[in-house]
Amino acid sequence: MEKKLPDSTKVVVIGGGVVGCSVAYHLAKFGWKDTILLERDQLTSGTTWHAAGLVSQLGPTAAITKIRKYTLDLYKKLEKEVDHSAGLRLNGALSIAQNKGRWQELKRQATTAQLYDVDVKILDKEKIKKDYPIINTDKVIGGILMPGDGAADPSGVTHMLAKGARMHGAQIFEKSPVEEILTKDGRISGVKVNGQKIDCEYIVLASGMWSRQIGEKAGVSIPLYPAEHFYIITEPITDLSKTLPVIRDFDNRTYIKEDAGKILVGIFEGNSIPAWNKTNKVPENFSFGEFPENFEHFEPYLASAIDRFPILEKAGIRKFFSGPESFTPDTNTLLGEVPEIKNFFVCCGLNSIGIGSGGGVGKVTAEWLMTGHINQDIFSYDIKRFQKFHSELGFIKKRITESLGDLYGMHWPFKQHKTSRNVKTLPHHDNLKSFGACFGVSGGYERPMWFALDGEKAEYEYSYNYQSWYPSAEYETNNTIKNVGLFDLTPFSKFEIKSDKAYLELQKICTANIKNDPGKCVYTHMLNPDGGIETDLTVVCLEKNHFRIISSAATRERDKFHIRKYLSKDIELKDITDNLCVFGLFGPKSRELIKTISKENLDNNNFKFGTAKYITIDGTKIWAQRLSYVGELGYELYVDFKDAKKIYEILVEKGRAFNLSNCGMHSMDIMRMESGFLHWGHDISPEENQYQAGLTFTISNKKETDFIGKKALEKIKKGKIKSRFAMFTLKESKPGEPLLLHDEPIYLEDKIIGRSTSGNYSFNFKKNLVFGYINNDFSDEELKSKKLFIEVEKKKYPIIVQIKSLKRTDFKNL
């Protein structure tokens, strides 16, 4: 008997692939049994059915590794619980390297794996040849083996999750295409399916490659698009080992796995082909379809595979597969609540790793939906890292030609994308370019990362050691502390609220005591109800009950979403990010420089640190804030876009007399670490609280307002802080030896006690700097007498705890 669709439900999950079934399973398991899943055709139709099914535990960050580890553990456990096979074949996975950069990358992965108890073995060339004679090791340097990895059956996993969802009370309906997503007063109210309306409070869009166009119809930006994805399956091969691990040959962009006595060869090429190029739309009736063979595109990669695995040379091809897989602009998944419609969640954009991550992203999505926030550093997966233009066809179709290949390309530190660039440029972009700016993208803007010195190319030369931009960073940081540096801060996220209630509203959502006095600047945080740090920002009072909120460039949509979530409905939050350019003028000569172009009294007793006011430069009214993220005397100048080019040229021209230098973001990052300043997304996130991070000075105990997260902080304060922020320097420091980044294990003697969150080389102090979190068992004073190490590429380096930041500036008396 055919099941009848309900008239109402709490949650509708749209999409019956591995991800949708995982979301439904976890929601029901966690207690939200009033959940239905709607699949337009049959479970697994679309992409899941043709997935290669690879599962791998190690990811590029801690949060992603947790997601992948949980996924594999879930599949193992659920097979027994629901009595349905996931088709797990955990023969391990071997990644091999044939050049120095890749070998360093793999060793870094092996080092990071120790933080999360992922079993990884490092194999030299000889060991690989002995254990896996199928591999031609002529050009191989080495590899890493993860014995617990392998592959699963995509159909088996999906139906296992679906069975588990049903057992916990969720309902699943096939042949039930969602025709319309219904909203009321800016929030989800229901869906229309097969002509029937179903009332609901939440939806989770888990519809894979259809997600972008479904979102577009509802006015929601979802940046993904499908590309043609290829693999072949050989004829049966005699005596092929059934315990062969998945082998990833990243440098040749190929992987192989044993498949019922045959070999599957898949590719992640560097220049992919967007699917449905003519219509730019995924057909509604595309379910178990394939694309025509394109052997010409595949052939060069097959040739590389044959060179690496000579056994393929005489193997016939039984199946040539080409089908769609959707990819995002940065090859990271899209999770969380969208900013446009309340209670509209997404769980899509798995970038060809849906089977290996499906269990974990379903769990995270269910928790996020049920609690309204997530206490993990998951920003790299949060859909709110993107802006609307990221889903526009002109942008996304070009980008996925590159991002598909990024999965197997080199994951160089500081790597910049080449496609879909110059979407947002500054009014003075050409001026910056003429001074040798090498641009990166920040908050959608082309922003100077560093400035080439005379005769050098303004291009990255990527490396895991000494960086090609180090000489520029050395000059820029040295000149800033001696003279004056000009930094472009335009991509800062900038919002304004103006209301009689504005002050009280900010007191409710900020931890610091906000000042309702014109010109007062307050550094503060906003928390979630569990005390996790959601935003890192400065609140500036422009005039009574009129405030400007300034936060990181990368978190524009996320911060805006969080603030609006807690503001009263009758208060408007205006996003003015694109209205103002911002120049950071920092260094001991910054005040003297501004005095030559403005008649305002800028002396310390008239313009104190942490205050702001209007000044006039060349007849142009400019909002100036005396703040500094680089640890020097300095000012942030807020200029209308139309006036920015003129003001930039005046600053540069008048700055010549003070040895002004243009400076990029690498220099700013180095100098903020010299000053001991933390960065949201690296050193702080919802996973940390202010007590752990040593940021209790941003908590006001004076104000009576019961701000969000206050009760959680009181509990945290009374309990034991398990881990805490700490700063270190290497005993022996040379630039790029080693290159410190993040997620490197920190040791006390031979025991891991924490991990790094930021790393840099200070040219001003000739030291390698490390920020991180360690077990809170010893004070800094106690650690000074102990042997501490940081491990990079499987090599330990002695480090010293840094009780105070390298640079301590008394801003109040400058």
Coordinates of C-alpha atoms in Angstrom, one line a residue, residues 461-652:
E461 CA 56.2 30.8 -6.2
Y462 CA 54.7 28.2 -3.9
S463 CA 56.7 26.3 -1.4
Y464 CA 56.5 24.4 1.9
N465 CA 59.6 26.2 3.0
Y466 CA 61.0 29.6 2.3
Q467 CA 58.3 31.8 0.8
S468 CA 59.1 33.9 -2.3
W469 CA 57.4 36.9 -0.7
Y470 CA 59.6 36.9 2.5
P471 CA 61.9 39.7 1.3
S472 CA 58.8 41.9 0.7
A473 CA 57.4 41.0 4.1
E474 CA 60.7 41.7 5.7
Y475 CA 60.8 45.2 4.1
E476 CA 57.2 46.0 4.8
T477 CA 57.2 44.9 8.5
N478 CA 60.6 46.6 9.2
N479 CA 59.5 49.8 7.5
T480 CA 56.2 49.9 9.4
I481 CA 57.9 49.7 12.8
K482 CA 60.5 52.3 11.8
N483 CA 58.5 54.7 9.6
V484 CA 55.0 54.1 8.3
G485 CA 53.1 51.4 6.4
L486 CA 50.0 51.8 4.3
F487 CA 47.7 48.8 4.4
D488 CA 44.5 48.4 2.5
L489 CA 41.7 47.3 4.8
T490 CA 38.7 47.9 2.5
P491 CA 37.4 44.3 2.6
F492 CA 36.6 44.7 6.3
S493 CA 33.0 43.8 6.9
K494 CA 31.1 47.0 7.9
F495 CA 27.6 47.2 9.2
E496 CA 25.6 50.0 10.8
I497 CA 22.5 50.2 13.1
K498 CA 20.7 53.4 14.1
S499 CA 17.8 53.3 16.6
D500 CA 16.8 54.4 20.0
K501 CA 17.2 50.7 21.0
A502 CA 20.6 50.2 19.3
Y503 CA 22.7 50.7 22.4
L504 CA 20.6 48.2 24.5
E505 CA 20.5 45.7 21.6
L506 CA 24.3 45.8 21.3
Q507 CA 24.7 45.4 25.1
K508 CA 22.5 42.2 24.7
I509 CA 24.6 40.6 22.0
C510 CA 28.2 41.8 22.9
T511 CA 30.3 40.6 25.8
A512 CA 32.0 44.0 26.4
N513 CA 30.5 47.1 27.8
I514 CA 29.5 49.1 24.6
K515 CA 30.0 52.9 24.9
N516 CA 27.1 55.1 23.7
D517 CA 29.4 58.0 23.4
P518 CA 30.3 59.4 19.9
G519 CA 33.8 58.4 18.9
K520 CA 34.2 55.5 21.4
C521 CA 35.6 52.2 20.0
V522 CA 35.1 48.9 21.8
Y523 CA 36.7 45.6 20.9
T524 CA 34.3 42.8 21.8
H525 CA 32.9 39.4 20.9
M526 CA 29.5 37.9 20.3
L527 CA 28.8 34.4 21.7
N528 CA 26.4 31.6 21.1
P529 CA 24.3 30.4 24.1
D530 CA 27.1 27.9 25.0
G531 CA 29.7 30.6 25.3
G532 CA 31.5 29.8 22.0
I533 CA 33.0 32.8 20.2
E534 CA 30.8 33.5 17.1
T535 CA 32.2 36.9 16.1
D536 CA 35.3 39.0 16.7
L537 CA 34.5 42.7 16.1
T538 CA 34.9 46.3 16.9
V539 CA 31.8 48.4 17.8
V540 CA 32.2 52.2 17.1
C541 CA 29.7 54.8 18.2
L542 CA 29.3 57.3 15.3
E543 CA 26.8 59.4 17.2
K544 CA 24.3 58.7 20.0
N545 CA 22.4 55.5 19.2
H546 CA 24.2 55.2 15.9
F547 CA 26.8 52.4 15.7
R548 CA 29.2 50.9 13.2
I549 CA 30.2 47.3 13.5
I550 CA 33.5 46.2 11.9
S551 CA 34.6 42.6 11.6
S552 CA 36.8 40.3 9.4
A553 CA 36.5 40.4 5.6
A554 CA 35.9 36.7 5.3
T555 CA 33.1 36.5 7.8
R556 CA 30.8 39.2 6.2
E557 CA 27.7 37.1 5.6
R558 CA 28.2 35.0 8.7
D559 CA 28.6 37.9 11.1
K560 CA 25.7 39.8 9.5
F561 CA 23.6 36.6 9.9
H562 CA 24.5 36.2 13.6
I563 CA 23.8 39.9 14.4
R564 CA 20.4 39.9 12.6
K565 CA 19.5 36.7 14.4
Y566 CA 19.5 38.4 17.8
L567 CA 18.5 42.0 16.8
S568 CA 14.9 43.0 17.4
K569 CA 12.8 42.9 14.2
D570 CA 12.2 46.6 14.1
I571 CA 15.9 47.4 14.0
E572 CA 17.6 47.5 10.6
L573 CA 21.2 46.3 10.1
K574 CA 22.7 48.0 7.1
D575 CA 25.6 46.4 5.3
I576 CA 27.8 49.3 4.1
T577 CA 30.9 47.1 3.3
D578 CA 30.9 48.2 -0.3
N579 CA 30.3 51.9 0.4
L580 CA 33.6 52.6 2.2
C581 CA 37.3 52.0 1.4
V582 CA 39.6 51.7 4.4
F583 CA 43.2 52.6 4.7
G584 CA 45.4 51.5 7.6
L585 CA 48.2 54.0 8.3
F586 CA 50.5 52.4 10.9
G587 CA 53.9 53.2 12.3
P588 CA 55.7 55.8 14.4
K589 CA 55.5 58.4 11.7
S590 CA 51.8 57.9 10.9
R591 CA 50.7 60.9 13.1
E592 CA 53.2 63.3 11.5
L593 CA 52.2 62.2 8.0
I594 CA 48.5 62.8 8.7
K595 CA 49.3 66.2 10.2
T596 CA 50.7 67.3 6.8
I597 CA 47.4 66.6 5.1
S598 CA 44.9 67.5 7.8
K599 CA 44.5 70.5 10.1
E600 CA 42.9 68.4 12.9
N601 CA 44.7 68.2 16.2
L602 CA 45.9 64.6 16.3
D603 CA 48.0 64.8 19.5
N604 CA 47.6 62.0 21.9
N605 CA 45.7 64.1 24.5
N606 CA 43.2 65.2 21.7
F607 CA 42.9 61.9 19.8
K608 CA 43.4 59.0 22.2
F609 CA 43.8 55.3 21.4
G610 CA 40.4 53.6 21.0
T611 CA 38.6 56.7 19.8
A612 CA 37.4 58.0 16.5
K613 CA 36.3 61.3 14.8
Y614 CA 35.9 63.0 11.5
I615 CA 38.9 64.7 9.9
T616 CA 39.2 66.5 6.6
I617 CA 41.8 65.7 4.0
D618 CA 41.8 67.8 0.8
G619 CA 38.3 68.9 1.5
T620 CA 37.1 65.4 1.9
K621 CA 35.4 64.3 5.2
I622 CA 36.9 61.1 6.5
W623 CA 36.1 59.0 9.5
A624 CA 39.4 58.2 11.4
Q625 CA 39.8 55.6 14.1
R626 CA 42.9 55.4 16.2
L627 CA 43.2 51.6 16.3
S628 CA 45.9 49.2 15.2
Y629 CA 46.0 45.5 14.4
V630 CA 49.8 45.6 13.8
G631 CA 50.9 46.8 17.3
E632 CA 52.0 50.3 16.3
L633 CA 50.7 53.8 16.5
G634 CA 48.2 54.1 13.7
Y635 CA 44.9 55.1 12.2
E636 CA 42.1 53.5 10.1
L637 CA 40.7 55.9 7.6
Y638 CA 37.2 55.3 6.3
V639 CA 36.7 56.9 2.9
D640 CA 33.7 57.0 0.5
F641 CA 34.4 54.7 -2.5
K642 CA 34.2 57.7 -4.9
D643 CA 37.0 59.5 -3.0
A644 CA 39.3 56.6 -2.3
K645 CA 41.6 56.9 -5.3
K646 CA 42.2 60.5 -4.6
I647 CA 43.0 59.9 -0.9
Y648 CA 45.2 57.0 -1.7
E649 CA 47.3 59.1 -4.1
I650 CA 47.6 61.9 -1.5
L651 CA 48.7 59.4 1.2
V652 CA 51.3 58.0 -1.2

